[in-house]
JSON list of C-alpha atoms in Angstrom, two decimals:
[
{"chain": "A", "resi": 1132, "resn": "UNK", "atom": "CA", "xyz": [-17.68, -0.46, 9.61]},
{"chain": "A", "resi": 1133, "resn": "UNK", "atom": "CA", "xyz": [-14.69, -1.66, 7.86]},
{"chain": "A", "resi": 1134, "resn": "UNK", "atom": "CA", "xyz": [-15.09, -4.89, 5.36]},
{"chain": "A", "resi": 1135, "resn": "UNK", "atom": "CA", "xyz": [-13.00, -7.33, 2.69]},
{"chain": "A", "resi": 1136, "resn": "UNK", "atom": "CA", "xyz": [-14.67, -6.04, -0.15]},
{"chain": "A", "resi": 1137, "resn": "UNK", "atom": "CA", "xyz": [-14.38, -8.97, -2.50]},
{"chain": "A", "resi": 1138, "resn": "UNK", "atom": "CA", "xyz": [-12.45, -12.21, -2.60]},
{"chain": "A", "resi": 1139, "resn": "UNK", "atom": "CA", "xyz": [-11.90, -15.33, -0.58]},
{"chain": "A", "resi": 1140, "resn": "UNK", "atom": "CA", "xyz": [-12.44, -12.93, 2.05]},
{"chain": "A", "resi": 1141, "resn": "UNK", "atom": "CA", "xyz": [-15.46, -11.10, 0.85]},
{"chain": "A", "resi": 1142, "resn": "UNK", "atom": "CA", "xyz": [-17.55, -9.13, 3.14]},
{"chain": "A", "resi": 1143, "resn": "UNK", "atom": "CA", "xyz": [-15.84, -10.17, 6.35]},
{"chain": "A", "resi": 1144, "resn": "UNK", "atom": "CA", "xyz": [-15.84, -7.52, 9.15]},
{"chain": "A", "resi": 1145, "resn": "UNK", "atom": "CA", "xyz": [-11.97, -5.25, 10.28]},
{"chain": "A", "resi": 1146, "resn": "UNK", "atom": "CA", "xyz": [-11.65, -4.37, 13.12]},
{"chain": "A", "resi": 1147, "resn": "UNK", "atom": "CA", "xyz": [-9.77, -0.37, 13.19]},
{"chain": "A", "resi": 1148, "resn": "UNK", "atom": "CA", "xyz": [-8.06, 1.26, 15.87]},
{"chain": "A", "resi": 1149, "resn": "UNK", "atom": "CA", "xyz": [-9.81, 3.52, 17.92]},
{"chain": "A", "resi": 1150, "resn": "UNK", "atom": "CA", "xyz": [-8.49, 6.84, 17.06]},
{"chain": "A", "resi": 1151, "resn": "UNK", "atom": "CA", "xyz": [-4.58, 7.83, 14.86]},
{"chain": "A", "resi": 1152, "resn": "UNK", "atom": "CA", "xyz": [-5.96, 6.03, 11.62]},
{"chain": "A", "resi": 1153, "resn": "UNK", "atom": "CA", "xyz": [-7.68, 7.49, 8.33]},
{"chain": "A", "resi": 1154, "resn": "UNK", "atom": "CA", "xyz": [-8.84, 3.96, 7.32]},
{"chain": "A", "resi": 1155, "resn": "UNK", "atom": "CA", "xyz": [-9.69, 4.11, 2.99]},
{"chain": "A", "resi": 1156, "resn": "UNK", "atom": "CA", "xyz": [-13.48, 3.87, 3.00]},
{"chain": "A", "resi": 1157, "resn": "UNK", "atom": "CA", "xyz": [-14.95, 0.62, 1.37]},
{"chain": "A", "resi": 1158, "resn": "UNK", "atom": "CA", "xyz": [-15.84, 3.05, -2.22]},
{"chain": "A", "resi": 1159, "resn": "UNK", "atom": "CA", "xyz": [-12.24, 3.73, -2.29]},
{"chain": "A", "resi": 1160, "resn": "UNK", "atom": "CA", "xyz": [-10.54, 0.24, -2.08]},
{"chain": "A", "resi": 1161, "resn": "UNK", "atom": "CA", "xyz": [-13.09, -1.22, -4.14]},
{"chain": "A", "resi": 1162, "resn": "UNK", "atom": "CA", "xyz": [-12.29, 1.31, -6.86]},
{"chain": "A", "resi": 1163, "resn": "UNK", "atom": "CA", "xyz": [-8.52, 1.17, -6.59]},
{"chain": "A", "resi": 1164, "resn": "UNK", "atom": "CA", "xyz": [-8.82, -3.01, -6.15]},
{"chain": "A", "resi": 1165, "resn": "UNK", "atom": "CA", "xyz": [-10.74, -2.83, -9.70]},
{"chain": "A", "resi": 1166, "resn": "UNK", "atom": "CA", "xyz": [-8.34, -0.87, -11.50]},
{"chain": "A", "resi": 1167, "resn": "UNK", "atom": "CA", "xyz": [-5.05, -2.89, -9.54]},
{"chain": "A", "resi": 1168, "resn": "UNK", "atom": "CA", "xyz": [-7.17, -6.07, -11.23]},
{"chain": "A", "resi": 1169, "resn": "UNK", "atom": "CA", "xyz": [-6.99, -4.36, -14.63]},
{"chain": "A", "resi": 1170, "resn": "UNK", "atom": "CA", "xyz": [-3.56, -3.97, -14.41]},
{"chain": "A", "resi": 1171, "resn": "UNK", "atom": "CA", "xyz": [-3.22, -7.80, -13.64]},
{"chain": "A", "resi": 1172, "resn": "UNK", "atom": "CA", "xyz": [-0.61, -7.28, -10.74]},
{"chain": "A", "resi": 1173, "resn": "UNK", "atom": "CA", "xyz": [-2.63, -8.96, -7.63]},
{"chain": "A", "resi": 1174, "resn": "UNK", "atom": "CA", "xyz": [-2.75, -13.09, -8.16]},
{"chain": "A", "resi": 1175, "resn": "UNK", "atom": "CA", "xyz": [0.40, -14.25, -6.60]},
{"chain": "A", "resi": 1176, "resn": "UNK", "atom": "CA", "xyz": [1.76, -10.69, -5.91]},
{"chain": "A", "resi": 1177, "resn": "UNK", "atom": "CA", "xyz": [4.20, -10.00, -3.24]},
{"chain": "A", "resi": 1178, "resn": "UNK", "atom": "CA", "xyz": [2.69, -6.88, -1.44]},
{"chain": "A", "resi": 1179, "resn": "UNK", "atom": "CA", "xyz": [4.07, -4.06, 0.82]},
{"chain": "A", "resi": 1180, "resn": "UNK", "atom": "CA", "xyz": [1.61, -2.17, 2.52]},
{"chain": "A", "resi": 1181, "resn": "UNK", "atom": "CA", "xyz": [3.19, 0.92, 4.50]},
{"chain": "A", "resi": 1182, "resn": "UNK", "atom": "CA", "xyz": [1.40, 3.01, 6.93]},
{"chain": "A", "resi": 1183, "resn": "UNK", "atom": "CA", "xyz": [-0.88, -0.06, 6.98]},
{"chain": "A", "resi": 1184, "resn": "UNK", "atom": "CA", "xyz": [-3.50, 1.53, 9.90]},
{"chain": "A", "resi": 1185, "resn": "UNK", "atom": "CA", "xyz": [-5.80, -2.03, 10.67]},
{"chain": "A", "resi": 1186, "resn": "UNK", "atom": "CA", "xyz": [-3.97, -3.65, 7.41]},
{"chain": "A", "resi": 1187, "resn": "UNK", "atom": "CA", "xyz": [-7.21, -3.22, 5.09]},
{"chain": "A", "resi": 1188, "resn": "UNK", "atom": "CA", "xyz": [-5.31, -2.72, 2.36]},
{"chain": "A", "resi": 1189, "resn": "UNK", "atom": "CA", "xyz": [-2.85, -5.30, 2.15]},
{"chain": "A", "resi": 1190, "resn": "UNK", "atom": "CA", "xyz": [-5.94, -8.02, 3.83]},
{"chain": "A", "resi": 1191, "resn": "UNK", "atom": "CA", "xyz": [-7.79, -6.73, 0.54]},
{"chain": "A", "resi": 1192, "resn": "UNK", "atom": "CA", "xyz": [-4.82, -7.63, -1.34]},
{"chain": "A", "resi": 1193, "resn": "UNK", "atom": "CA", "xyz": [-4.56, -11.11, 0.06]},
{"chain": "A", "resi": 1194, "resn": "UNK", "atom": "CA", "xyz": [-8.10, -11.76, -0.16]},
{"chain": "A", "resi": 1195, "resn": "UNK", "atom": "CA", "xyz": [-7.93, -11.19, -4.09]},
{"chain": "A", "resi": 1196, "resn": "UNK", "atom": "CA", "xyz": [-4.74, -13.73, -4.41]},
{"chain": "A", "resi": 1197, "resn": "UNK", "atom": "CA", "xyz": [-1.74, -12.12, -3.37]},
{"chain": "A", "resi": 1198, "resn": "UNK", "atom": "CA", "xyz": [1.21, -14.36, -2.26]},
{"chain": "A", "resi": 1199, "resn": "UNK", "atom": "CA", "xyz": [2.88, -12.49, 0.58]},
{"chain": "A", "resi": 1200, "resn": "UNK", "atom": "CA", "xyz": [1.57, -8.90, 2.07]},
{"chain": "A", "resi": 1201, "resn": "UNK", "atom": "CA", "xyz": [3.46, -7.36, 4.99]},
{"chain": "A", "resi": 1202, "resn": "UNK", "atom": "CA", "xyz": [1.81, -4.79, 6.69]},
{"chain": "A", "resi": 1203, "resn": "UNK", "atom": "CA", "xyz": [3.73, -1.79, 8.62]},
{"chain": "A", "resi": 1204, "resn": "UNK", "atom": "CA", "xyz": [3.04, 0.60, 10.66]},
{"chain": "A", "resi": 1205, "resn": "UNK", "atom": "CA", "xyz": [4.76, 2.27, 13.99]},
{"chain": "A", "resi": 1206, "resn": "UNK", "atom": "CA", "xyz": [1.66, 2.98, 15.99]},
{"chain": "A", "resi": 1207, "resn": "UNK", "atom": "CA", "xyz": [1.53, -0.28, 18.67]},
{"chain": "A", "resi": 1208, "resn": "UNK", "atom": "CA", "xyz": [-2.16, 0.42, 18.81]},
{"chain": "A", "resi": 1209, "resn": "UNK", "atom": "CA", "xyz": [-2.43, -0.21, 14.93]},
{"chain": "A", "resi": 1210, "resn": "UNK", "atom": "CA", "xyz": [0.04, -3.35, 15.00]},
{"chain": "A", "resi": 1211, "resn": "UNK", "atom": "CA", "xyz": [-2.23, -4.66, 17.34]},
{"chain": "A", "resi": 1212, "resn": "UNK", "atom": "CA", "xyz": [-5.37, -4.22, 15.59]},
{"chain": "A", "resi": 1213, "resn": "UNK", "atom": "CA", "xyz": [-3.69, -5.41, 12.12]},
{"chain": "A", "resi": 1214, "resn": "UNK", "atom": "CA", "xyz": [-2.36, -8.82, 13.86]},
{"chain": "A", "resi": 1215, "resn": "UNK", "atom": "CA", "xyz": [-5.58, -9.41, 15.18]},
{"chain": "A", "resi": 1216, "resn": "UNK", "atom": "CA", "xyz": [-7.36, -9.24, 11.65]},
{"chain": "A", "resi": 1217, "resn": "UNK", "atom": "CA", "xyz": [-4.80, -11.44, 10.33]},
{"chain": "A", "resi": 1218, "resn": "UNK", "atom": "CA", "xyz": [-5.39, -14.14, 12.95]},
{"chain": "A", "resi": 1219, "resn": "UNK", "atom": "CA", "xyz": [-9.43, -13.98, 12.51]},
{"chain": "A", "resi": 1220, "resn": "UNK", "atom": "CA", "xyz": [-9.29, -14.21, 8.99]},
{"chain": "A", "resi": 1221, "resn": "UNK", "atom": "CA", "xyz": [-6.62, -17.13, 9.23]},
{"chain": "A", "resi": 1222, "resn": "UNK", "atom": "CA", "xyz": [-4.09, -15.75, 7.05]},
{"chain": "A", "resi": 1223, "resn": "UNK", "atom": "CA", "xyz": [-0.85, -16.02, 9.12]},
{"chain": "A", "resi": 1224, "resn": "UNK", "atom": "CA", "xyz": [0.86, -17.98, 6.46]},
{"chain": "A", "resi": 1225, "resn": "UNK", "atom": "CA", "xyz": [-0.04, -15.30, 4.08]},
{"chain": "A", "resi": 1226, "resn": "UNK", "atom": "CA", "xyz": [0.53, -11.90, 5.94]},
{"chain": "A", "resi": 1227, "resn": "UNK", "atom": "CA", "xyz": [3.08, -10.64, 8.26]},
{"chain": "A", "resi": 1228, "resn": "UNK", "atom": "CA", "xyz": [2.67, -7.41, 10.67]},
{"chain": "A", "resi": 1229, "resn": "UNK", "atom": "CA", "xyz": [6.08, -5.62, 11.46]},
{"chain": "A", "resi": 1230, "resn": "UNK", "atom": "CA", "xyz": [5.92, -2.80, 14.02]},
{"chain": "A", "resi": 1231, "resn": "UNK", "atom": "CA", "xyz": [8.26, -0.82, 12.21]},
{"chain": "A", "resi": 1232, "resn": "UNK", "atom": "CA", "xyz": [8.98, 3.00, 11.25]},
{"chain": "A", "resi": 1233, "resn": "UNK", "atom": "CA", "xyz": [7.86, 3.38, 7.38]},
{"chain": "A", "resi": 1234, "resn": "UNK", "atom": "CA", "xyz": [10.59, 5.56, 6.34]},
{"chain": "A", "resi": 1235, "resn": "UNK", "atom": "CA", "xyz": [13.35, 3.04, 8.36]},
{"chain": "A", "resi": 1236, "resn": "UNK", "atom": "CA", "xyz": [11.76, 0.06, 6.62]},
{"chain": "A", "resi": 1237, "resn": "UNK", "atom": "CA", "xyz": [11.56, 1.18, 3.19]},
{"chain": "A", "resi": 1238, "resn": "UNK", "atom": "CA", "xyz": [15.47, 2.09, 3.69]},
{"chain": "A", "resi": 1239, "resn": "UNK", "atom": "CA", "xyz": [16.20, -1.86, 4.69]},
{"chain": "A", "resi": 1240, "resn": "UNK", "atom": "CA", "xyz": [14.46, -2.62, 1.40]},
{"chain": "A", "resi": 1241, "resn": "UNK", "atom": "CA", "xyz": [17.89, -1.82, -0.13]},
{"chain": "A", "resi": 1242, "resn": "UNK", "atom": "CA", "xyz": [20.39, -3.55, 1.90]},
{"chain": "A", "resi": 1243, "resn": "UNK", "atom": "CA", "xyz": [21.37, -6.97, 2.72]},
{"chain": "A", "resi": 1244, "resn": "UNK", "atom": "CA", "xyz": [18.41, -6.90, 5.23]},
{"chain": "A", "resi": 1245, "resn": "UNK", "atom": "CA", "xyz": [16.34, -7.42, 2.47]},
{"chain": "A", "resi": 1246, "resn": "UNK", "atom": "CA", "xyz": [15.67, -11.09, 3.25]},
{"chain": "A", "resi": 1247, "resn": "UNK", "atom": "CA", "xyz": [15.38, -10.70, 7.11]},
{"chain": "A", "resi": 1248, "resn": "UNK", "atom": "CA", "xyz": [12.38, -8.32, 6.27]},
{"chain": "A", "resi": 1249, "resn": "UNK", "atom": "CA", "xyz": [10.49, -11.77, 5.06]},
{"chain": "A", "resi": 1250, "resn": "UNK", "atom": "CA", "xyz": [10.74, -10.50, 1.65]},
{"chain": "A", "resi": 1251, "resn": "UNK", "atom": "CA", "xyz": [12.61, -13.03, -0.45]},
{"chain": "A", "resi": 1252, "resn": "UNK", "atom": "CA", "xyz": [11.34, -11.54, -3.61]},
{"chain": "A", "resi": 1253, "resn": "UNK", "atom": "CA", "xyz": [10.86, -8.17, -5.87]},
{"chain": "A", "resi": 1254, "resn": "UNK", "atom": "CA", "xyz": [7.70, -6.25, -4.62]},
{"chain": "A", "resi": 1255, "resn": "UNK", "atom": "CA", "xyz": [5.12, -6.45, -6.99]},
{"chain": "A", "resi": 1256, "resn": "UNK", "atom": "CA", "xyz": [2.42, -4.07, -5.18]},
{"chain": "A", "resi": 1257, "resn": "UNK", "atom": "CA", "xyz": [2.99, -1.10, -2.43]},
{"chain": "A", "resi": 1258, "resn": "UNK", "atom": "CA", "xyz": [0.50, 0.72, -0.79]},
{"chain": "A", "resi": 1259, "resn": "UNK", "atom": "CA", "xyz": [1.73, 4.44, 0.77]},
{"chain": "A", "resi": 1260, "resn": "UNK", "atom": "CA", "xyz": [-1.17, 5.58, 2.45]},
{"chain": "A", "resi": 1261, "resn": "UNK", "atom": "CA", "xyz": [0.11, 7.72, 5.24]},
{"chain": "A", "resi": 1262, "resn": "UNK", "atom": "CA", "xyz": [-1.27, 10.52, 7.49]},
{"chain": "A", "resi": 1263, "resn": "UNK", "atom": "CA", "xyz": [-2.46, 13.64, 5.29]},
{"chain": "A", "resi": 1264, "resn": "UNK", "atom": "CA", "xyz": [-0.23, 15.71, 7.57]},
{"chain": "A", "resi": 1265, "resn": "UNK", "atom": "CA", "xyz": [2.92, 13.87, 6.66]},
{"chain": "A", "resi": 1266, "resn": "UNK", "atom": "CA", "xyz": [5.28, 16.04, 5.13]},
{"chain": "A", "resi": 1267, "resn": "UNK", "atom": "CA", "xyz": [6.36, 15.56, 1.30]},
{"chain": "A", "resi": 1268, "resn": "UNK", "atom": "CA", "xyz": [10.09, 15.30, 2.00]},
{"chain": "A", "resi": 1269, "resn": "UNK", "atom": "CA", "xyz": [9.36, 12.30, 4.18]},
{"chain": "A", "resi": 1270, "resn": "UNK", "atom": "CA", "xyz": [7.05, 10.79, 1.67]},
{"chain": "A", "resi": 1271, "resn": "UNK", "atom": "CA", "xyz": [9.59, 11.50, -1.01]},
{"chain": "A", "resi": 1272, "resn": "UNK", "atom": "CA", "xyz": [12.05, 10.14, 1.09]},
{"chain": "A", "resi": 1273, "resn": "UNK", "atom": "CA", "xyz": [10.08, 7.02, 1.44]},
{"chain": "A", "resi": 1274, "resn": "UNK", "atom": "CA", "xyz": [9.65, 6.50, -2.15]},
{"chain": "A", "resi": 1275, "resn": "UNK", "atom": "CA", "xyz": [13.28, 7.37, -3.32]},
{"chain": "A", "resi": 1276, "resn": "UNK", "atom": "CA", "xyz": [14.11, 4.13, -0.87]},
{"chain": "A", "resi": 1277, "resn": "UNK", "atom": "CA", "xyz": [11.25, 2.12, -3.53]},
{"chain": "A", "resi": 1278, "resn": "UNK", "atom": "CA", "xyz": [13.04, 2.87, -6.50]},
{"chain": "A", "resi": 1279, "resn": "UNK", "atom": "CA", "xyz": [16.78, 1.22, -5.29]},
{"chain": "A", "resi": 1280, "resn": "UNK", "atom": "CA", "xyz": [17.84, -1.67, -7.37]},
{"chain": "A", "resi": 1281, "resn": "UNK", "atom": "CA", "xyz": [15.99, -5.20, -6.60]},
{"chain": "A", "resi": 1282, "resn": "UNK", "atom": "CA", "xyz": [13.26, -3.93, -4.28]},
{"chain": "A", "resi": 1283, "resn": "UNK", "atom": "CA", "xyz": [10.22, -3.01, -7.14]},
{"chain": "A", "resi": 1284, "resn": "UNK", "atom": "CA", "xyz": [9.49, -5.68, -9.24]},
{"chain": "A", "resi": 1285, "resn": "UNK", "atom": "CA", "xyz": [9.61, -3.99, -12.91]},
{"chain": "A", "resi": 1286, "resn": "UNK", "atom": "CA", "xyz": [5.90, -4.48, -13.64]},
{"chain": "A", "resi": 1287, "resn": "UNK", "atom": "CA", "xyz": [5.09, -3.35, -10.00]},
{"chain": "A", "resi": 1288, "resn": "UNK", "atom": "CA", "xyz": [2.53, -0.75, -9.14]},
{"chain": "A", "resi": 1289, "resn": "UNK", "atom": "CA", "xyz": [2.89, 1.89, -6.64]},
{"chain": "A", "resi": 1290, "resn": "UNK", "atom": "CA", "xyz": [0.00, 3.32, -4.76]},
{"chain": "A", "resi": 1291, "resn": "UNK", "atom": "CA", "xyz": [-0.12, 6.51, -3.11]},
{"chain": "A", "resi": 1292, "resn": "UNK", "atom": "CA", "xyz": [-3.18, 8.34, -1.18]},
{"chain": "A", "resi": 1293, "resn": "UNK", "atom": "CA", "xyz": [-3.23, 11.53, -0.41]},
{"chain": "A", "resi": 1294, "resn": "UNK", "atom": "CA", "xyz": [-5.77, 14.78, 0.21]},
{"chain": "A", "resi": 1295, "resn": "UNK", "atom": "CA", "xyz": [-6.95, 15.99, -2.80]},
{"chain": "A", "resi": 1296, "resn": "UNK", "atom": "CA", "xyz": [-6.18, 19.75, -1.04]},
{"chain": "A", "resi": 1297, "resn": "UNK", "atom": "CA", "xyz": [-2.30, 18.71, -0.52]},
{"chain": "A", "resi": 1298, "resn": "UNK", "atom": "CA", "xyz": [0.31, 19.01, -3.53]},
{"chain": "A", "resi": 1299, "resn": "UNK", "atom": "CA", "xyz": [1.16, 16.44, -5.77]},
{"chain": "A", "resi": 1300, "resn": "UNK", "atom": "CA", "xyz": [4.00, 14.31, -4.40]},
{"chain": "A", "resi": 1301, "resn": "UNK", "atom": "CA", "xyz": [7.32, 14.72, -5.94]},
{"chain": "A", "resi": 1302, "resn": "UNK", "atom": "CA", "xyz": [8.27, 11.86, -7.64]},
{"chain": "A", "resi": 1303, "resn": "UNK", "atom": "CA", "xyz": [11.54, 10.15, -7.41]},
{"chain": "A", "resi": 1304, "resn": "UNK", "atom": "CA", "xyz": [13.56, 9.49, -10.71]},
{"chain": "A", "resi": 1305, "resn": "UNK", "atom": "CA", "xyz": [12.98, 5.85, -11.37]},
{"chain": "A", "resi": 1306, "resn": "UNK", "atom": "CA", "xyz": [8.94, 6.18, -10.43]},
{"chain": "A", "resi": 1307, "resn": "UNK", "atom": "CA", "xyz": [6.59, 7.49, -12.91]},
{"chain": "A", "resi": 1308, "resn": "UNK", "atom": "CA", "xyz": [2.89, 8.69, -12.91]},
{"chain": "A", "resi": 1309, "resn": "UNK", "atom": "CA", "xyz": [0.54, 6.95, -14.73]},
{"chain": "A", "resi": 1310, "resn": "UNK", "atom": "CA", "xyz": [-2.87, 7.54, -13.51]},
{"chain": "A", "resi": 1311, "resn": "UNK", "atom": "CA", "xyz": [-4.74, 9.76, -10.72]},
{"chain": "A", "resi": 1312, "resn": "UNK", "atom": "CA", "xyz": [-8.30, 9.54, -9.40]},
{"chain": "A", "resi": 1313, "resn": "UNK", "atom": "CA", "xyz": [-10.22, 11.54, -6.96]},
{"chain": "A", "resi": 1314, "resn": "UNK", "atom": "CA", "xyz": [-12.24, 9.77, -4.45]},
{"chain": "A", "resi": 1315, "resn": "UNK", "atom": "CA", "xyz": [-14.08, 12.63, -2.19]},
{"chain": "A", "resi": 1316, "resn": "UNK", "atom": "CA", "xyz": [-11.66, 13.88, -0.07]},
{"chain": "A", "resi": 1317, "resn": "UNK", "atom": "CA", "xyz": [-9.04, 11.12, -1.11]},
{"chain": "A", "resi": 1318, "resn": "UNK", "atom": "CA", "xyz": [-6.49, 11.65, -4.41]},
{"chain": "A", "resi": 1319, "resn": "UNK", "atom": "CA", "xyz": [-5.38, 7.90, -5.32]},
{"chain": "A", "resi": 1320, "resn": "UNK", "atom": "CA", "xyz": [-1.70, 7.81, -7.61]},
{"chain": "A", "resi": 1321, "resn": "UNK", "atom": "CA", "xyz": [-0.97, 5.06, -9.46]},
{"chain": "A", "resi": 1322, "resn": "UNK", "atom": "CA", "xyz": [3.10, 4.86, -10.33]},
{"chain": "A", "resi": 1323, "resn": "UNK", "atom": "CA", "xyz": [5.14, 2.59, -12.13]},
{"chain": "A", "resi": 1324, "resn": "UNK", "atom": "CA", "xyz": [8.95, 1.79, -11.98]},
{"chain": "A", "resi": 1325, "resn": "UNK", "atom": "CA", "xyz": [11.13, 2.58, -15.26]},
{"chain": "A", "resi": 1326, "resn": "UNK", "atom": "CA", "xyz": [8.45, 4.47, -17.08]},
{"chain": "A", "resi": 1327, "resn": "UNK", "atom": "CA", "xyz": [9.56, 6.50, -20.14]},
{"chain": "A", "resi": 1328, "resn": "UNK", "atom": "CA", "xyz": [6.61, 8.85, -19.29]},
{"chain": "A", "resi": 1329, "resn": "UNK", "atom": "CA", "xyz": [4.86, 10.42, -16.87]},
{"chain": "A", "resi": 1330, "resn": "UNK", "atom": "CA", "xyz": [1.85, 11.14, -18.75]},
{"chain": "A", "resi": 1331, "resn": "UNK", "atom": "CA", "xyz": [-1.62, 10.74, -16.62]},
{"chain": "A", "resi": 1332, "resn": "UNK", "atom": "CA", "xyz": [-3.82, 7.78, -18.48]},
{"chain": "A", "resi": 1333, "resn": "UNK", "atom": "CA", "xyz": [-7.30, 8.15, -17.38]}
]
């Protein structure tokens, strides 16, 4: 069973598509939620939540004080699900649900789209949690879209799951690694844009 794990929203039940989705188990978000809260980018954060799955992550988000979260994802089965959390948690005003390819999305980021998105501001927070089999050039391809001018606020924090069995993502120039935990089965990057390093903190 799938639940907020703290906030406004606290211990309410998600619902999660039947099959197609890997949601992040409760352990996971709560440990990625406490070190997003150290980093102080959540209260009035405008969030981007790719690959979204029943929206967990960017509901979590929300929960905890984010401003705006649009969730995305291109299965109609997850859409569904994700717009039907949204309207039993009552946060329509706060979250939007775009049936939308990730990598075509993250591309309109950059162009004078931008606003027609419903983003009318720098993202402060992503979430990239995509399918484990997902190939690296399309992740990288994804990201390299992040880093355009305007689209990632500069104290914005990316984060990126993966299997801790697959490769390390390449990073695009303008994205740098700062920290990496293993969850299980789950390796959790944190990135920043305009980083002189890409040293891993702990």
């Amino acid at each position: 069973m799938t639940r907020i794990v703290a906030g406004t929203h606290g211990g309410r039940t998600l619902a999660v598509p039947p099959k197609g989705t890997r949601p992040t188990s409760g352990r996971t978000r709560e440990a990625i939620f406490s070190r997003l809260e150290h980093y102080g980018v959540l209260a009035e954060a405008w969030v981007l939540d790719l690959y979204a799955g029943s929206g967990a992550l960017g509901l979590e988000a929300a929960s905890r004080g984010a401003r705006h979260v649009t969730l995305v994802d291109s299965a109609r089965v997850a859409v569904d699900v994700a717009r039907r959390n949204v309207a039993a948690l009552g946060l329509d005003a706060v979250v939007q649900v775009e049936a939308a390819d990730a990598t075509r999305y993250a591309a309109g980021l950059a162009t004078p789209q931008h606003a027609a998105l419903g983003l009318t501001s720098s993202l402060d927070l992503v979430f990239l949690d995509p399918p484990y089999d997902l190939d690296e050039a399309a992740l990288a391809a994804v990201l390299g879209h992040l880093t355009a001018p305007g689209v990632l606020d500069e104290q914005a924090i990316v984060v990126v799951e993966r299997s801790t069995r697959s490769p390390e993502p390449t990073w695009p120039p303008g994205l740098a690694l700062i920290a990496r935990k293993d969850y299980g089965e789950t390796a959790v990057y944190y990135l920043e844009p305009h980083a002189e390093t890409g040293s891993v903190q702990p």
